[in-house]
Coordinates of C-alpha atoms and ligand atoms in Angstrom, one line a residue:
X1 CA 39.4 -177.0 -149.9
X2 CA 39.3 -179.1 -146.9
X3 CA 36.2 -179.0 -144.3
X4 CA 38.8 -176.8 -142.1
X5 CA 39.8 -174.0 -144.9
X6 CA 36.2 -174.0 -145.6
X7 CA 35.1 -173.2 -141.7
X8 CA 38.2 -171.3 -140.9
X9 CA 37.2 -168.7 -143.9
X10 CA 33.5 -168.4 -142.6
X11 CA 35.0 -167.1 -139.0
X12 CA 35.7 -163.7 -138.4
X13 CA 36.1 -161.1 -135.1
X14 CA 35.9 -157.6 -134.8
X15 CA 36.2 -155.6 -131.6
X16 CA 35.7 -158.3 -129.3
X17 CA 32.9 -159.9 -131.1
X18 CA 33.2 -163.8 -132.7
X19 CA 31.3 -164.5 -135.0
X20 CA 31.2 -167.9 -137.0
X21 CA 29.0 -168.9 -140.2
X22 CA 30.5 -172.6 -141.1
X23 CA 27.4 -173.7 -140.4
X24 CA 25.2 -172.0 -142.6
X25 CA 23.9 -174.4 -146.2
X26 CA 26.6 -172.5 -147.6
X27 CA 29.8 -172.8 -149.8
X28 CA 32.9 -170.1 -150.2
X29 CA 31.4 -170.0 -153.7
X30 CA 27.9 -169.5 -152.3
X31 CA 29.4 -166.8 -150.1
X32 CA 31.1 -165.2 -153.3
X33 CA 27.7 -165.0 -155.5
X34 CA 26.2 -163.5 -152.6
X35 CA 28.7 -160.6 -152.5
X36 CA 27.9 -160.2 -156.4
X37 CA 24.4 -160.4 -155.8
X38 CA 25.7 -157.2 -153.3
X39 CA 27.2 -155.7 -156.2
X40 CA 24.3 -155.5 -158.5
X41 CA 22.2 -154.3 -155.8
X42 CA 24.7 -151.5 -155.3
X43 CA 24.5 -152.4 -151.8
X44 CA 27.8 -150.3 -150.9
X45 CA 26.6 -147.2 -152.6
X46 CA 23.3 -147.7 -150.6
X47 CA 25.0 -148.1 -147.3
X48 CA 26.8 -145.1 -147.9
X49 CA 23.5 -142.8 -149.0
X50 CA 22.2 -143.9 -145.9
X51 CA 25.3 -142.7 -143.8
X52 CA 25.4 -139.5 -146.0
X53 CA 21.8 -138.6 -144.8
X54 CA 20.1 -138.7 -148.5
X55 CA 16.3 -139.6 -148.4
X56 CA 16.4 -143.0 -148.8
X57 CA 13.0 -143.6 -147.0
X58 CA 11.5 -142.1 -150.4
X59 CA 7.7 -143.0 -149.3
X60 CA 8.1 -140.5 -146.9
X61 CA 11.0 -137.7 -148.0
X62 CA 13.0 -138.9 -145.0
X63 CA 16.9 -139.3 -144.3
X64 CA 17.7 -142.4 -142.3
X65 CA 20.4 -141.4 -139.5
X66 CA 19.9 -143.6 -136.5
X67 CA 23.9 -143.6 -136.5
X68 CA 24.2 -140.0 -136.1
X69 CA 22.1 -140.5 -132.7
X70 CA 25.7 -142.4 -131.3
X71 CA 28.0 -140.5 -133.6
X72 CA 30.6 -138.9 -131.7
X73 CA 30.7 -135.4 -130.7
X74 CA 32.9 -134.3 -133.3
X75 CA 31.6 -136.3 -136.1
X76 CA 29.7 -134.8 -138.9
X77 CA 26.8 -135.5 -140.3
X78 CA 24.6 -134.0 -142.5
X79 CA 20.5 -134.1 -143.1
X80 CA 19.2 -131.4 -145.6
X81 CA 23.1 -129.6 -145.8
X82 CA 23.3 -129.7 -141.7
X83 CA 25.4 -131.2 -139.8
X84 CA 22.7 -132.8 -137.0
X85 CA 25.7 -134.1 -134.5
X86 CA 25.5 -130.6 -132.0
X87 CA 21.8 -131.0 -132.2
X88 CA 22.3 -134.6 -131.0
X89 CA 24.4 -133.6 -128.3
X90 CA 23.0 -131.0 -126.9
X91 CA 19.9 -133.5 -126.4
X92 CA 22.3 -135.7 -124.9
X93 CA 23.7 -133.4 -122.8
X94 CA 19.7 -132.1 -121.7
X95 CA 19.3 -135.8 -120.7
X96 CA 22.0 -135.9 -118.7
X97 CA 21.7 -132.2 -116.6
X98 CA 18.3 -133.9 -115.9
X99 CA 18.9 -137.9 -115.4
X100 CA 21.6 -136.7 -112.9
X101 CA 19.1 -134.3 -110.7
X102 CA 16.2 -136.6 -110.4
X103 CA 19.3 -139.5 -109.6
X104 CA 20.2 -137.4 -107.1
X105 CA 17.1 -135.5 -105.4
X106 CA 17.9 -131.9 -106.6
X107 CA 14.7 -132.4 -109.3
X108 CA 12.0 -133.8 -106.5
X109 CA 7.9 -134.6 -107.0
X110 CA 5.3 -132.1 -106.1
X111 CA 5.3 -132.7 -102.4
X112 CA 9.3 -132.3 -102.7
X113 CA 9.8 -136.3 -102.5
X114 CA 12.6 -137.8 -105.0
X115 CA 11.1 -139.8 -107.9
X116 CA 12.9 -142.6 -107.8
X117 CA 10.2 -144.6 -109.7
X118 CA 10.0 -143.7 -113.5
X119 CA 7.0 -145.2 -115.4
X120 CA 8.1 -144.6 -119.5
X121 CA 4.7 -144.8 -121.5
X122 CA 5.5 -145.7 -125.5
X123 CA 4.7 -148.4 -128.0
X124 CA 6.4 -150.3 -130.9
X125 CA 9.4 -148.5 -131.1
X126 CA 8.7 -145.7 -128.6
X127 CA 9.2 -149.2 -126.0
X128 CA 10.6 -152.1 -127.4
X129 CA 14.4 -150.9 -127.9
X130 CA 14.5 -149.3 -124.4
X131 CA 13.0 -152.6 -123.1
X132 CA 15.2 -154.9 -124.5
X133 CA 18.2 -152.8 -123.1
X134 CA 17.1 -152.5 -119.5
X135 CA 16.3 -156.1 -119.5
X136 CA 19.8 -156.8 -120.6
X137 CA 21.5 -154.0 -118.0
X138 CA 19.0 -154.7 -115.0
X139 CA 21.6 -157.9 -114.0
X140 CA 25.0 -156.1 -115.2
X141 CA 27.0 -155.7 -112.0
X142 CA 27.8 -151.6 -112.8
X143 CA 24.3 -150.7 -114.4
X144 CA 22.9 -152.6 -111.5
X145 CA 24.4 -150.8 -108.4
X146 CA 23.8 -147.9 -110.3
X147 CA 20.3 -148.2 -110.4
X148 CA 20.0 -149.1 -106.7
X149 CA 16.9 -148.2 -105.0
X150 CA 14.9 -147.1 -108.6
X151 CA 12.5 -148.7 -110.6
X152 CA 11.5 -148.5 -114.4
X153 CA 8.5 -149.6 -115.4
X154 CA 7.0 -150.0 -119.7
X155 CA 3.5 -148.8 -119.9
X156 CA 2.7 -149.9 -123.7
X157 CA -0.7 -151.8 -124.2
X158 CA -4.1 -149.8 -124.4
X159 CA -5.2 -152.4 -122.0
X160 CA -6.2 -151.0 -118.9
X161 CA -4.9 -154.4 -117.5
X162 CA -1.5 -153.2 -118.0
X163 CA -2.0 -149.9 -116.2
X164 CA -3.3 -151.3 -113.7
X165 CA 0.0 -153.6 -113.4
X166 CA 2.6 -150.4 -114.2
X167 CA 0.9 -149.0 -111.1
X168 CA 0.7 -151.1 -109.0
X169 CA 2.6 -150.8 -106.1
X170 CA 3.9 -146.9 -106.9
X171 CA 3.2 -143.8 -105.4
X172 CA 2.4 -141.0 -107.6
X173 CA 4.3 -138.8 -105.1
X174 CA 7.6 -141.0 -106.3
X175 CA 7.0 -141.5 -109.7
X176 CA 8.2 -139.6 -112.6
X177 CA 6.4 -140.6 -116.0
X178 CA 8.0 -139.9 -119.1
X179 CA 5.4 -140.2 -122.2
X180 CA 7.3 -141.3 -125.7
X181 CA 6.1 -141.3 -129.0
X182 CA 7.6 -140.0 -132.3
X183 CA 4.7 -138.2 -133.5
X184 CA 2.4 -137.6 -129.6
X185 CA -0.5 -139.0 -131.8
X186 CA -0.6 -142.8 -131.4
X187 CA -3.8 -143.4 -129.5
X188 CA -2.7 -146.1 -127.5
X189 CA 0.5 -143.9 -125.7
X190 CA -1.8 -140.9 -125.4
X191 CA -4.8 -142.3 -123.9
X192 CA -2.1 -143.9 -121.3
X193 CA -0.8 -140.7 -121.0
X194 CA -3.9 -139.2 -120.1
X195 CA -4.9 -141.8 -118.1
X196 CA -1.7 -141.4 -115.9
X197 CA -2.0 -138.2 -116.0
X198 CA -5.3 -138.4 -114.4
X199 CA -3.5 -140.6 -111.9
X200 CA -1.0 -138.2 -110.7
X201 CA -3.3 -135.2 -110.6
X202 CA -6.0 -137.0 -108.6
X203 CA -3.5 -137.8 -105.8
X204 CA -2.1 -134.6 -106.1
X205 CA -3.3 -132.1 -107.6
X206 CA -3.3 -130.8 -111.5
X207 CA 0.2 -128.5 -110.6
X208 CA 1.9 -131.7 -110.3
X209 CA 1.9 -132.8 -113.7
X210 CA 4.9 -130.1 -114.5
X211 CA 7.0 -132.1 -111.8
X212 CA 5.8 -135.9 -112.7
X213 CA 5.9 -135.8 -116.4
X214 CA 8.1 -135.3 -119.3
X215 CA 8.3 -136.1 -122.9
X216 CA 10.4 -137.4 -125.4
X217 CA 8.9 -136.6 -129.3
X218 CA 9.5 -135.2 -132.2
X219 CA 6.4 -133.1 -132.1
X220 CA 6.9 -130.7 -129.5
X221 CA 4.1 -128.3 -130.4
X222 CA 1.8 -131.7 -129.4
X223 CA 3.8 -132.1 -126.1
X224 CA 3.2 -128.7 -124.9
X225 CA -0.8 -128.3 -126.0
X226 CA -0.9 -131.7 -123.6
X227 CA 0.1 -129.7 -120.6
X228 CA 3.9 -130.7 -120.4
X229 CA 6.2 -128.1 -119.6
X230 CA 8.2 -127.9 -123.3
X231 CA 11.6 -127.3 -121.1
X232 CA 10.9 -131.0 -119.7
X233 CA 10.6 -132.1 -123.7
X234 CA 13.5 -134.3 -125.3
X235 CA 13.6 -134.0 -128.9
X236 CA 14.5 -136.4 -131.8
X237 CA 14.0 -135.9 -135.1
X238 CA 12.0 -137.0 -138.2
X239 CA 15.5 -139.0 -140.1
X240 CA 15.5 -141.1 -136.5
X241 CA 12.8 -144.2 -137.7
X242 CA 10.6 -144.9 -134.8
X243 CA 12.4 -149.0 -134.2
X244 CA 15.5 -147.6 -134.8
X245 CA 15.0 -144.9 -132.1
X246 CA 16.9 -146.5 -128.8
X247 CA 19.7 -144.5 -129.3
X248 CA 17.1 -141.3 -129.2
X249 CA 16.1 -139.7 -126.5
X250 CA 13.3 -142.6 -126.4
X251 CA 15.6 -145.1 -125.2
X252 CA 18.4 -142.4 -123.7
X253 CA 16.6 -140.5 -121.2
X254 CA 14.5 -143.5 -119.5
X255 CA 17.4 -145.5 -119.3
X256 CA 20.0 -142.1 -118.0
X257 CA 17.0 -142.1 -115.0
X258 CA 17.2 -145.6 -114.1
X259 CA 21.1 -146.4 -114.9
X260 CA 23.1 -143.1 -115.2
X261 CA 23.9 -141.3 -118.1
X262 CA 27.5 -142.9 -117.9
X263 CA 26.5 -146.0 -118.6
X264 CA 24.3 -145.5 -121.2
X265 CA 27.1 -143.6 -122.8
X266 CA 28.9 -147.1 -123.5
X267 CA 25.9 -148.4 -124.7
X268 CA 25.6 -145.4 -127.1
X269 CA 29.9 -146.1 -127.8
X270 CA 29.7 -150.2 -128.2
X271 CA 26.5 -148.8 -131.3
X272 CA 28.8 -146.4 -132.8
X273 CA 31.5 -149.3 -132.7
X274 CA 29.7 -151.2 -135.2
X275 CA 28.5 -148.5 -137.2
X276 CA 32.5 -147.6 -138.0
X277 CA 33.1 -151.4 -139.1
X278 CA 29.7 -151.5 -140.9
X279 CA 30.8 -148.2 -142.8
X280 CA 34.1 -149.0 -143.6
X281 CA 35.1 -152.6 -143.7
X282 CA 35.1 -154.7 -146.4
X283 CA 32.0 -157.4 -147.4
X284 CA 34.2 -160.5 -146.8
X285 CA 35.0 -158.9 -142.8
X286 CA 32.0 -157.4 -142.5
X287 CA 29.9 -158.5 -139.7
X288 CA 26.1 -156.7 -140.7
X289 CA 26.7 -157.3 -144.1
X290 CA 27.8 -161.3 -144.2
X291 CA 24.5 -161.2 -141.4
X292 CA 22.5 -159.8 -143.9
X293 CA 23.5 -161.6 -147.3
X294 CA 23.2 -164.9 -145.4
X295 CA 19.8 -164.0 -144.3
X296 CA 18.8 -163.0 -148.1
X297 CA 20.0 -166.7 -149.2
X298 CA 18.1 -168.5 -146.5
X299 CA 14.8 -166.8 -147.2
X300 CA 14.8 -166.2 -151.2
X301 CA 17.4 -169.0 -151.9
X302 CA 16.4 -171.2 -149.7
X303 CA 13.0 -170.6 -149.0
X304 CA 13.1 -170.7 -145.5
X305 CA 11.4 -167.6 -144.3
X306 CA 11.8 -167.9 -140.5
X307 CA 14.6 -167.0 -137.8
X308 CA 15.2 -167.5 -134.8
X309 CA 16.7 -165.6 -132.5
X310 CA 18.4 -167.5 -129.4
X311 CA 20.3 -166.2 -127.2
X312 CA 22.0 -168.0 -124.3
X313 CA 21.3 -165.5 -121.5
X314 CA 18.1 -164.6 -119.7
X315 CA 19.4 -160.8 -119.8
X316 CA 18.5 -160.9 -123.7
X317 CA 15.1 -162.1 -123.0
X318 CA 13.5 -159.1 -124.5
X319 CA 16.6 -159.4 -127.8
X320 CA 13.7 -161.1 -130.0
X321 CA 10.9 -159.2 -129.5
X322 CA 12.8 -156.1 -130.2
X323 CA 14.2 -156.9 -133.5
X324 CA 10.7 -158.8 -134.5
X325 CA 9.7 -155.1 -135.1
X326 CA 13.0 -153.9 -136.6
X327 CA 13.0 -157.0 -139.2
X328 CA 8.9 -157.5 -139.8
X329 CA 8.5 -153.6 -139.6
X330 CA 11.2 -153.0 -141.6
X331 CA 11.5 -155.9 -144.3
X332 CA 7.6 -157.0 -144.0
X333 CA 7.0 -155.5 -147.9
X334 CA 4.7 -156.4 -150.9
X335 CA 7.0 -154.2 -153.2
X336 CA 10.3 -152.9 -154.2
X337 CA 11.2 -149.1 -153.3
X338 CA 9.8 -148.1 -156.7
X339 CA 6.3 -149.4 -156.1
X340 CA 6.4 -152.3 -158.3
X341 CA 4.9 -155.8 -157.0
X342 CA 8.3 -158.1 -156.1
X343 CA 8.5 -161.1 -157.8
X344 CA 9.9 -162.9 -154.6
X345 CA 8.7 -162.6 -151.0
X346 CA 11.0 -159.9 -148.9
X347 CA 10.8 -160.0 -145.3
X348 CA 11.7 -162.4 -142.5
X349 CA 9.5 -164.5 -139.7
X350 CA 11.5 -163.7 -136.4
X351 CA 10.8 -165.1 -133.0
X352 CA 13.2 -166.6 -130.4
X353 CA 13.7 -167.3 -126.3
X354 CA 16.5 -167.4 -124.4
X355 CA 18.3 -170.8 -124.7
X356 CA 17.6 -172.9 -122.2
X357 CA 14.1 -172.3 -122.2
X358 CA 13.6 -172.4 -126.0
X359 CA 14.7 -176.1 -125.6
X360 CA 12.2 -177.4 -123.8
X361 CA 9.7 -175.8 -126.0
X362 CA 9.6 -175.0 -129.7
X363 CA 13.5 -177.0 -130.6
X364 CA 11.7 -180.3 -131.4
X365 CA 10.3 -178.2 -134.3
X366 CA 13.7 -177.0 -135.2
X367 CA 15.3 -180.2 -134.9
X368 CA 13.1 -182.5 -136.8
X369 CA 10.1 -180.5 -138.1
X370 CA 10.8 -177.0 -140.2
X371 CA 13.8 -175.8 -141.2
X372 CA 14.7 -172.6 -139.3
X373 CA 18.0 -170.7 -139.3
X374 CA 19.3 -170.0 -136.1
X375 CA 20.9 -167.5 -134.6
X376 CA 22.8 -168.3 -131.5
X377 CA 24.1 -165.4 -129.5
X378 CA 26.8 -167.3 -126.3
X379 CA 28.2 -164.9 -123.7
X380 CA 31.9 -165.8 -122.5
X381 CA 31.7 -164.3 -118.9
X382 CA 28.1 -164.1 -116.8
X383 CA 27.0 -161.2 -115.4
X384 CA 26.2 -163.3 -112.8
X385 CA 28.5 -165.8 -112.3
X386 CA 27.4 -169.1 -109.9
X387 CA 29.2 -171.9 -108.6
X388 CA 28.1 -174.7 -106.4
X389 CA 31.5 -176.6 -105.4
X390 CA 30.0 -179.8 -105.9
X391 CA 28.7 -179.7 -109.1
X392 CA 30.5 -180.3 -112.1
X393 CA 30.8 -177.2 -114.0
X394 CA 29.4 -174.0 -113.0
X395 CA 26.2 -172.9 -114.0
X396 CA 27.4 -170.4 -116.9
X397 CA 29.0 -173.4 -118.0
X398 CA 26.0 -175.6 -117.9
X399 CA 24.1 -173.4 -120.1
X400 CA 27.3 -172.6 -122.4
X401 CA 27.3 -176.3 -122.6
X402 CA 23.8 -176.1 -124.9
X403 CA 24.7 -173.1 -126.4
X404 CA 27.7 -175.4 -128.0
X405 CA 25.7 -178.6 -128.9
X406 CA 22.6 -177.4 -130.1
X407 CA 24.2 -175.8 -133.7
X408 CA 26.0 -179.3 -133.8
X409 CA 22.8 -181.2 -133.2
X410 CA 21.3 -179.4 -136.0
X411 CA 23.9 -179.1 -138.3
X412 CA 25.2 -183.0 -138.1
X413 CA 21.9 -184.6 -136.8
X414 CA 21.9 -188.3 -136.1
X415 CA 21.5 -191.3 -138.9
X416 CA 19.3 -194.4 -138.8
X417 CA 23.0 -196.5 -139.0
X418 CA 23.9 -194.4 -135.7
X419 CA 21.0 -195.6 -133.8
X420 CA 21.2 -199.1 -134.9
X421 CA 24.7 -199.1 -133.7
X422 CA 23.0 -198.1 -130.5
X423 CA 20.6 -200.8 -130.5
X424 CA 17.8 -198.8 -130.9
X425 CA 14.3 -200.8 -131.7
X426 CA 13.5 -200.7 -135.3
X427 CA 10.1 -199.1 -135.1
X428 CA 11.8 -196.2 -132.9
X429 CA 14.6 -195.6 -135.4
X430 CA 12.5 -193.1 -137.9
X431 CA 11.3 -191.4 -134.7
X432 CA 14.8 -190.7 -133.1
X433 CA 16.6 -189.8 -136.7
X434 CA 17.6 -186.5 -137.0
X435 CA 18.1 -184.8 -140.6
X436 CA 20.8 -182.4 -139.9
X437 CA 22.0 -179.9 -142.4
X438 CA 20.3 -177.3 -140.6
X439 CA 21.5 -173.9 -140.5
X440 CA 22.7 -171.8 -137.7
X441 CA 25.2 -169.3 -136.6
X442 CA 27.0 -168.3 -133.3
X443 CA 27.8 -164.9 -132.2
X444 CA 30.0 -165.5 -129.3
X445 CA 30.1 -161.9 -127.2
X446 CA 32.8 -161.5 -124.2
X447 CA 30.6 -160.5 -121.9
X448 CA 27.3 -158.3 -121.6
X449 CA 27.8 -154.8 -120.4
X450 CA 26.0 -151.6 -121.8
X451 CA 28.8 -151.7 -124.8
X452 CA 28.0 -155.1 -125.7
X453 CA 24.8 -154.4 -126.1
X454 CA 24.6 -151.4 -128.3
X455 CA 27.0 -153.6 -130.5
X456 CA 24.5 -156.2 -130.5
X457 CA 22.0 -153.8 -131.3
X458 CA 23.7 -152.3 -134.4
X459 CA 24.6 -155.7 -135.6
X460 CA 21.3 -156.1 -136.0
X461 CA 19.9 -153.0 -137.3
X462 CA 22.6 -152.8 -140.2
X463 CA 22.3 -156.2 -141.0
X464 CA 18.6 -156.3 -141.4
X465 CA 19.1 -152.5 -143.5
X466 CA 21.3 -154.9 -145.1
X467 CA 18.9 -157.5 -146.5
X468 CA 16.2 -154.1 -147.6
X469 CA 19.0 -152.6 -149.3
X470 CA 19.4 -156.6 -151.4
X471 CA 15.8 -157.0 -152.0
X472 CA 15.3 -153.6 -153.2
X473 CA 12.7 -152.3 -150.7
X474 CA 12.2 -149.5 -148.6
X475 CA 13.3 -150.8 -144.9
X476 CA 12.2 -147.5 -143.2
X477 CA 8.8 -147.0 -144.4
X478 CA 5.6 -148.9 -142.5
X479 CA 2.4 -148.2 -144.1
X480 CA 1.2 -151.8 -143.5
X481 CA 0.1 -150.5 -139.7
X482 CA -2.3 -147.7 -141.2
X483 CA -5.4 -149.9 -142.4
X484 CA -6.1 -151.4 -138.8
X485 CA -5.5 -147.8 -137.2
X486 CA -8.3 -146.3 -139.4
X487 CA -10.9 -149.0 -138.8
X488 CA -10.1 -149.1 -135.1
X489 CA -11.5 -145.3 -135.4
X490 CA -14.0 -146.4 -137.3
X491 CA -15.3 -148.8 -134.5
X492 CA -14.3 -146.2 -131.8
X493 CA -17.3 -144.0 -133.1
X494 CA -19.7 -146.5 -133.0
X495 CA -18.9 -147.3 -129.3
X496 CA -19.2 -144.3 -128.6
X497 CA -22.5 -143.4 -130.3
X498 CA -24.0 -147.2 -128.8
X499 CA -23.2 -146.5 -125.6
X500 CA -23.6 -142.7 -125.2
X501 CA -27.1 -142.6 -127.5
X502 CA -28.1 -146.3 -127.4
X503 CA -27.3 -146.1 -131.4
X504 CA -27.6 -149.8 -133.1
X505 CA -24.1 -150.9 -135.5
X506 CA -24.7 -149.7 -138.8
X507 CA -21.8 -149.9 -141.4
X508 CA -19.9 -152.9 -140.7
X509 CA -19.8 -156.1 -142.6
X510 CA -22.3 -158.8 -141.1
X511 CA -19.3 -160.4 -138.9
X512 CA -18.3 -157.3 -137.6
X513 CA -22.2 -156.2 -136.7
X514 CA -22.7 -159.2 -135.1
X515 CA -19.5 -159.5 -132.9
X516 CA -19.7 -155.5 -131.9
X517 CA -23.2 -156.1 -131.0
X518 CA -22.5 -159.1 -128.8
X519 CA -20.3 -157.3 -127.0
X520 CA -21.9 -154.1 -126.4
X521 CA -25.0 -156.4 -125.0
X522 CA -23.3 -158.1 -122.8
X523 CA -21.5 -155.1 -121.1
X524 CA -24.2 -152.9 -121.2
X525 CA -23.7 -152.4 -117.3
X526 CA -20.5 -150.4 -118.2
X527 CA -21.0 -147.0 -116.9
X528 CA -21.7 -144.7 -120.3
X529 CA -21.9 -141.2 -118.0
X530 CA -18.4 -139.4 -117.3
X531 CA -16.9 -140.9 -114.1
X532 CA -13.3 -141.2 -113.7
X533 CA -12.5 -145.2 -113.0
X534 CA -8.3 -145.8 -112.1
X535 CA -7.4 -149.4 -111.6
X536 CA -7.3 -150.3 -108.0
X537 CA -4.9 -153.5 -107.0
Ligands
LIG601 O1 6.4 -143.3 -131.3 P1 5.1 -143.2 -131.9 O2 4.9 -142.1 -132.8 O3 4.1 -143.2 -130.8 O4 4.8 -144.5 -132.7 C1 4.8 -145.8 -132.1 C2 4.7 -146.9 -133.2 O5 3.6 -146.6 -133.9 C3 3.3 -147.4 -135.1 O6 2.8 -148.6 -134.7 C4 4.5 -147.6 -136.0 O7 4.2 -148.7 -136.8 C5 5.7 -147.9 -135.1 O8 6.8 -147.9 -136.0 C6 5.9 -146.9 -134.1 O9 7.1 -147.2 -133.4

């Protein structure tokens, strides 16, 4: 087979989407094994339980049905023996009745002023989906009009530092604040929620919080005991896993107030896109699942357990901080689905920046340090196209111009012979060689509208269900993020008991005494009585 068969069969496209592999540390035969390795793992009948709704989050008795949140509305699918597509819908259709009344002033604040600020509170996956897609709409030329005059704002860390920069600059008589969280007990949203809560009612009065905040949960008897109204509640349900909730209500209704509901419809369609071709077509054209196997035989085959994600637009800035919690939360497991200890490390290291930036930063590593796969995601057309008539090429295709090279670079690197060809000095030779045979791959995407993106997204959900479903593990479950929440309580109390009743630390290990000592000494001047503080910048 000549270097061209071989690169020509690692291509495919599906629905606008290129996607090329050639230079991945693989063979056709490697690509083969790994479709066995597919086989044994009855990774097609698993693919299929998962679109059939059965519990295949076992730790927890769950059904796994992000796809039924973009499902069309006459699909069917089924959780428990019912079809949860209406109940999808008529969430959809809530979110819409009310995106389009705030949007237009028929829904107004307290003191009958249009909200035309939303402030969405929500962590982990109640933030980082919807974040990544408003970053990559805010510079799309429809999403962008649409949004004219209105602001959305990610409220996430307990740090009163970031309140303190979600607020600034809004006026509680504009601002609608929507609180999301799966379960309405994560302390972190909650004590936000409270805190901007406190926010709005001491500017205008308790009666306001009916007209300035909404929910989106799954727990609505939590919602209402909290004060909001339940009729300004979006539901989602307990099959939809917290990072695979975007396509929820979570990532829906913020983005409906700030975009349009239109518009976040394609986003929803460009998801469902992938889901079809995930579903249906075979291995060898299968985008999520050639993702996937390729990522198993980097990391177990391999042994490279990193990724990076880079893609070659600054609208996908927030791309790899999203799917670090859909791949480390998902695939970060000590043992197969059945409990047993694996034999093999599961799980990925993800990080990434926007190319160009990543360049001048952490490439050298890539280039002549680690080996670290790369994913390179190139758009064809800008959303925001420039052109300066003297220069060269335009600047889309200045950065398209890296987004080229780089896998090359990589993949090829430069020999010792080249240099000396070049004339390079001796003693520099070592330092300016470059290994090559480093992997990559290169989506290539026509463009980046609210389609594109929910393609992107569901490329990346199913491929990384793809590489749990391999190594045997349950993807959906996260019990890894329990420990840390129960001894944060457990230092919560004795904060409380130091500062309130002077109590010493009693019951940590010596580190831990002497640290939470420290600190409580030296801001003993923080007030300990009841008096509401708000950040003031
Ligand atoms: O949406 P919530 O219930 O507030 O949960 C927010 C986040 O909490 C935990 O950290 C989980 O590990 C995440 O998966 C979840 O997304």
């Amino acid at each position: 087979m000549t270097d061209t068969d071989r690169c020509k069969s690692m291509m495919l496209e599906f629905d606008g989407i290129f996607f090329d592999y050639s230079r991945q540390r693989a063979t056709v035969d490697t690509v083969s094994k790994l479709f066995k390795l597919a086989e044994e793992a009855h990774l097609k009948q698993k693919v299929n339980s998962m679109f059939n709704g059965e519990h295949i989050n076992s730790t927890e008795n769950r059904s796994v049905l992000h796809v039924a949140l973009r499902a069309s509305k006459d699909a069917t699918i089924n959780s428990d023996g019912k079809n949860v597509v209406p109940d999808v819908w008529q969430v959809l259709d809530k979110i819409k009745e009310f995106s389009d009344k705030v949007r237009n002033g028929s829904w107004v604040g307290a003191t009958g002023k249009a909200l035309t600020n939303v402030v969405a509170i929500g962590i982990g996956g109640s933030f980082l989906g919807p974040l990544f897609v408003h970053t990559a709409l805010q510079t799309d030329s429809e999403a962008s009009k649409l949004a004219g005059g209105r602001q959305l704002r990610f409220l996430a860390n307990v740090d009163p530092v970031d309140v303190a920069r979600n607020i600034s600059g809004l006026d509680p008589e504009t601002t609608l604040v929507v609180v999301v969280s799966k379960t309405f007990t994560t302390a972190e949203t909650m004590l936000n929620a409270r805190t901007l809560r406190e926010w709005i009612s001491s500017a205008l009065g308790p009666q306001a919080v009916s007209k300035h905040m909404v929910a989106v949960s799954t727990n609505l008897k939590l919602v209402e005991k909290f004060g909001i109204d339940p009729n300004n509640a979006f539901a989602f349900w307990d099959w939809v896993g917290g990072r695979y909730s975007v396509c929820s209500a979570v990532g829906v209704l913020p983005l409906s107030l700030q975009y349009g509901f239109s518009v976040i419809e394609k986003f929803l369609a460009g998801a469902r896109s992938i889901d079809q071709h995930f579903h249906s077509a075979p291995f060898e054209s299968n985008i999520p699942v050639l993702l996937g196997l390729l990522s198993v035989w980097n990391v177990s085959f391999l042994g490279y357990p990193a990724r990076a994600i880079l893609p070659y637009t600054q609208a996908l800035e927030k791309l790899a901080p999203h799917i670090q919690q859909v791949s480390m939360e998902s695939n970060g497991k000590g043992v197969s689905i059945d409990g047993v200890r694996l034999p093999f490390e599961a799980g990925e290291i993800d990080f990434g920046e926007p190319g160009t930036n990543g360049q001048h930063s952490f490439y050298q590593l890539i280039h002549q340090g680690r080996v670290i796969p790369c994913d390179f995601i190139g758009i064809v057309k800008s959303q925001q196209p420039v052109y300066l008539k003297d220069e060269v090429v335009n600047n889309h295709d200045e950065l398209m111009s890296n987004f080229f090279a780089q896998p090359d670079a990589l993949a090829y690197g430069k020999t010792p012979e080249q240099l000396q060809s070049e004339n390079v000095a001796p003693h520099l030779v070592p330092h300016k060689t470059f290994t090559g045979n480093r992997p990559s791959l290169s989506l290539l995407l026509p463009s980046l509208d609210a389609y594109r993106i929910g393609q992107l997204l569901a490329i990346y959900e199913h491929r990384i269900a793809v590489e749990g479903f391999v190594w045997g593990i349950n993807s959906f479950d996260q019990w890894g993020v329990e420990l840390g929440k129960s001894l944060a309580s457990q230092v919560r109390k004795q904060l409380h008991a130091s500062r309130k009743k002077g109590e010493s630390v009693e019951g940590f290990n010596f580190s831990t005494t002497k640290l939470l000592t420290r600190y409580l000494e030296a801001s003993a001047d923080v007030p300990s009585e009841p008096t509401t503080l708000l950040p003031k910048i």
